Coordinates of C-alpha atoms in Angstrom, one line a residue:
Chain A
M1 CA 114.0 104.4 84.1
K2 CA 112.3 102.1 86.3
T3 CA 108.3 101.7 85.3
L4 CA 105.5 100.1 87.1
F5 CA 102.7 98.2 85.9
L6 CA 99.5 97.9 87.7
I7 CA 97.1 95.2 86.5
S8 CA 93.4 94.3 88.0
S9 CA 91.8 92.1 84.5
A10 CA 91.5 88.5 85.4
P11 CA 94.0 86.4 83.6
D12 CA 91.8 85.2 80.9
T13 CA 90.7 89.0 79.6
T14 CA 92.3 90.7 76.8
E15 CA 93.0 93.7 79.0
F16 CA 95.5 91.1 80.8
R17 CA 97.2 89.4 78.3
T18 CA 97.8 93.0 76.5
A19 CA 99.3 94.8 79.8
Y20 CA 101.0 92.0 80.8
R21 CA 102.8 91.6 77.6
T22 CA 103.8 95.6 77.2
A23 CA 105.3 95.3 80.7
R24 CA 107.7 92.7 79.8
E25 CA 108.6 94.2 76.6
M26 CA 109.5 97.6 78.2
H27 CA 110.9 95.6 81.1
A28 CA 108.7 96.9 83.6
D29 CA 107.8 95.6 86.9
V30 CA 104.1 94.2 87.3
C31 CA 102.1 94.6 90.5
L32 CA 99.0 93.1 90.0
L33 CA 95.9 93.3 92.6
Q34 CA 92.2 92.2 92.6
S35 CA 91.1 89.6 90.1
A36 CA 94.7 89.7 88.1
V37 CA 96.1 88.2 91.6
Y38 CA 94.7 84.8 89.7
A39 CA 97.7 84.8 87.4
S40 CA 100.3 84.9 90.2
R41 CA 99.4 80.8 90.4
G42 CA 101.3 80.7 87.0
L43 CA 103.7 83.0 86.5
D44 CA 107.5 82.8 87.2
D45 CA 109.4 85.9 86.1
K46 CA 111.1 88.8 87.7
G47 CA 109.7 91.9 88.6
L48 CA 106.5 90.4 89.5
F49 CA 104.5 91.9 92.8
V50 CA 101.1 90.4 94.6
M51 CA 98.6 92.2 96.6
S52 CA 98.3 89.8 99.4
D53 CA 95.0 91.3 100.2
D54 CA 93.5 90.7 97.3
M55 CA 95.3 87.3 96.9
H56 CA 94.2 86.1 100.6
L57 CA 90.7 87.4 99.9
R58 CA 90.2 85.2 97.5
G59 CA 91.8 82.0 99.0
I60 CA 95.1 82.4 96.8
G61 CA 98.3 81.0 99.9
D62 CA 101.4 82.8 100.0
D63 CA 103.0 79.5 99.3
E64 CA 100.4 79.3 96.1
T65 CA 103.1 82.4 94.1
N66 CA 106.6 83.2 93.4
A67 CA 105.9 86.3 92.9
T68 CA 106.8 88.7 95.7
V69 CA 104.2 89.2 98.2
V70 CA 103.1 93.3 99.0
D71 CA 100.6 95.2 101.2
Y72 CA 99.2 98.6 100.5
N73 CA 101.9 100.5 102.3
R74 CA 104.4 98.8 100.0
L75 CA 102.5 99.9 96.9
V76 CA 102.7 102.9 97.7
D77 CA 105.8 102.9 98.4
M78 CA 106.1 101.1 94.5
L79 CA 104.3 104.1 93.4
T80 CA 106.3 106.5 94.5
E81 CA 109.9 104.8 93.8
A82 CA 109.2 104.7 90.2
D83 CA 109.8 107.3 87.5
K84 CA 106.9 105.8 85.5
V85 CA 103.5 104.3 86.7
I86 CA 100.7 102.9 84.5
G87 CA 98.0 101.6 84.9
I88 CA 95.3 100.5 86.1
F89 CA 94.1 97.7 83.2
Chain B
M1 CA 58.8 72.7 90.4
D2 CA 60.5 75.5 88.2
S3 CA 63.5 75.4 87.6
L4 CA 66.6 77.7 87.9
L5 CA 70.1 77.9 85.8
V6 CA 73.1 80.2 87.0
I7 CA 75.8 80.0 85.0
L8 CA 78.6 82.3 86.1
R9 CA 81.1 82.8 84.0
N10 CA 83.2 85.8 86.2
P11 CA 86.0 85.4 89.2
P12 CA 84.6 86.6 92.9
Y13 CA 85.5 90.0 94.1
G14 CA 86.6 92.1 90.7
T15 CA 82.8 92.3 90.1
V16 CA 79.3 92.0 91.7
N17 CA 78.8 89.2 89.0
A18 CA 79.6 86.5 91.2
A19 CA 78.1 87.7 94.5
E20 CA 74.7 88.1 92.4
A21 CA 74.9 84.7 91.0
V22 CA 75.6 83.1 94.2
R23 CA 72.8 85.4 95.8
H24 CA 69.9 84.8 93.1
A25 CA 71.0 80.8 92.7
G26 CA 70.6 81.0 96.4
G27 CA 67.2 82.8 96.9
A28 CA 65.2 81.3 94.5
S29 CA 66.1 77.2 95.7
G30 CA 64.2 79.1 98.9
F31 CA 61.3 79.8 96.9
D32 CA 60.7 76.1 95.7
Y33 CA 62.8 76.7 92.6
K34 CA 64.9 73.8 91.6
S35 CA 68.3 76.2 91.1
I36 CA 71.7 74.7 89.9
L37 CA 74.4 76.7 90.1
Y38 CA 77.2 76.2 87.5
L39 CA 81.1 77.5 87.4
I40 CA 82.7 77.6 83.9
D41 CA 85.9 79.8 83.0
A42 CA 87.2 81.8 85.5
G43 CA 83.7 81.6 87.9
V44 CA 85.4 78.3 88.9
F45 CA 87.4 80.4 91.3
T46 CA 84.5 81.1 93.2
A47 CA 84.4 77.8 95.0
K48 CA 88.5 77.7 95.8
K49 CA 89.2 76.8 99.8
G50 CA 90.4 78.8 102.0
Q51 CA 88.6 82.5 100.8
D52 CA 90.3 84.7 103.7
A53 CA 87.2 87.5 103.2
A54 CA 88.5 89.1 107.1
D55 CA 87.7 92.4 107.5
T56 CA 87.6 93.9 103.6
G57 CA 83.8 94.2 104.1
F58 CA 82.8 91.5 101.0
S59 CA 81.3 88.0 101.7
G60 CA 83.0 85.3 101.5
L61 CA 81.7 83.7 98.5
G62 CA 83.3 80.0 99.0
E63 CA 81.6 80.0 102.2
S64 CA 78.6 81.1 100.7
L65 CA 78.8 78.3 98.5
E66 CA 79.5 75.8 100.7
L67 CA 76.3 76.7 103.0
L68 CA 74.0 77.1 100.0
S69 CA 74.9 73.9 98.5
D70 CA 72.9 71.9 100.9
E71 CA 69.6 73.6 99.4
M72 CA 71.0 73.8 95.7
E73 CA 73.2 71.6 92.7
V74 CA 76.3 73.4 92.5
Y75 CA 78.5 72.4 89.4
V76 CA 82.0 73.0 87.7
C77 CA 83.2 72.5 84.7
Q78 CA 86.2 70.3 84.3
K79 CA 87.7 71.6 81.4
S80 CA 87.9 75.1 83.5
L81 CA 89.2 73.9 85.9
K82 CA 92.2 72.8 84.2
E83 CA 92.9 75.3 82.2
H84 CA 92.6 77.9 85.9
G85 CA 95.3 75.4 87.0
L86 CA 92.6 74.2 89.7
C87 CA 92.0 70.7 90.7
E88 CA 89.1 69.3 92.3
D89 CA 90.8 69.1 95.7
D90 CA 91.4 72.8 95.7
L91 CA 87.5 73.3 96.3
V92 CA 85.2 74.0 99.0
E93 CA 82.6 71.0 100.2
G94 CA 79.4 70.4 98.4
V95 CA 80.8 71.2 94.4
T96 CA 80.6 68.7 91.5
A97 CA 83.1 68.9 89.0
D98 CA 81.0 67.9 85.2
D99 CA 82.2 67.1 82.2
G100 CA 79.9 68.9 80.5
T101 CA 76.9 66.4 80.6
M102 CA 74.8 68.1 83.6
L103 CA 75.2 71.3 81.8
D104 CA 73.9 69.7 78.8
H105 CA 70.7 68.4 80.7
A106 CA 70.6 71.5 82.9
L107 CA 70.4 74.4 79.5
K108 CA 67.9 71.4 78.4
S109 CA 65.8 71.2 81.3
A110 CA 65.6 75.0 82.8
Q111 CA 62.4 77.3 82.8
T112 CA 64.9 80.3 83.3
V113 CA 68.3 80.5 82.6
M114 CA 70.6 83.6 83.8
I115 CA 74.3 84.1 82.8
Y116 CA 76.5 85.9 84.5

């Protein structure tokens, strides 16, 4: 079963830490949106995606992340492809 | 001259906190206040270089900080910079890193303190 987590809270919040730990325990993919994109600068996990618009707004370049950079169209595809979508934290 | 210290703890764009903090600090300096904006915790991201508001409808806060730094003092907490994986080279012009000394002084001397 393919599960996708959507996280929008900043990395130094409880919401982010809880959501990210749960996603990893469930071996789920994670898409970082809004303030959560800051986390993409320090994480190096498989199945990690980050929203390009929110990254660039915040001055984070594509070269500063190991996550897969996606746009809104790709996110919509991911939402429809996933068996279960959990979010938004 | 009255003094205002604005402390920003939240990252930009996720909520209105950062935009309001910059607006208030900048606005006060226009009314003869000695205005200090202090970025701490995730608030340090507000001074990150390269913010690209493009057509999102947001106003780029990094750019605003750079422009306003002529009229008010802008500081970032060195410890928070490190914790959030940033260094001084990542920041816009006009922002000064502080080891806590300036914050201590500003807290004592400011007539008004606003925390966002």
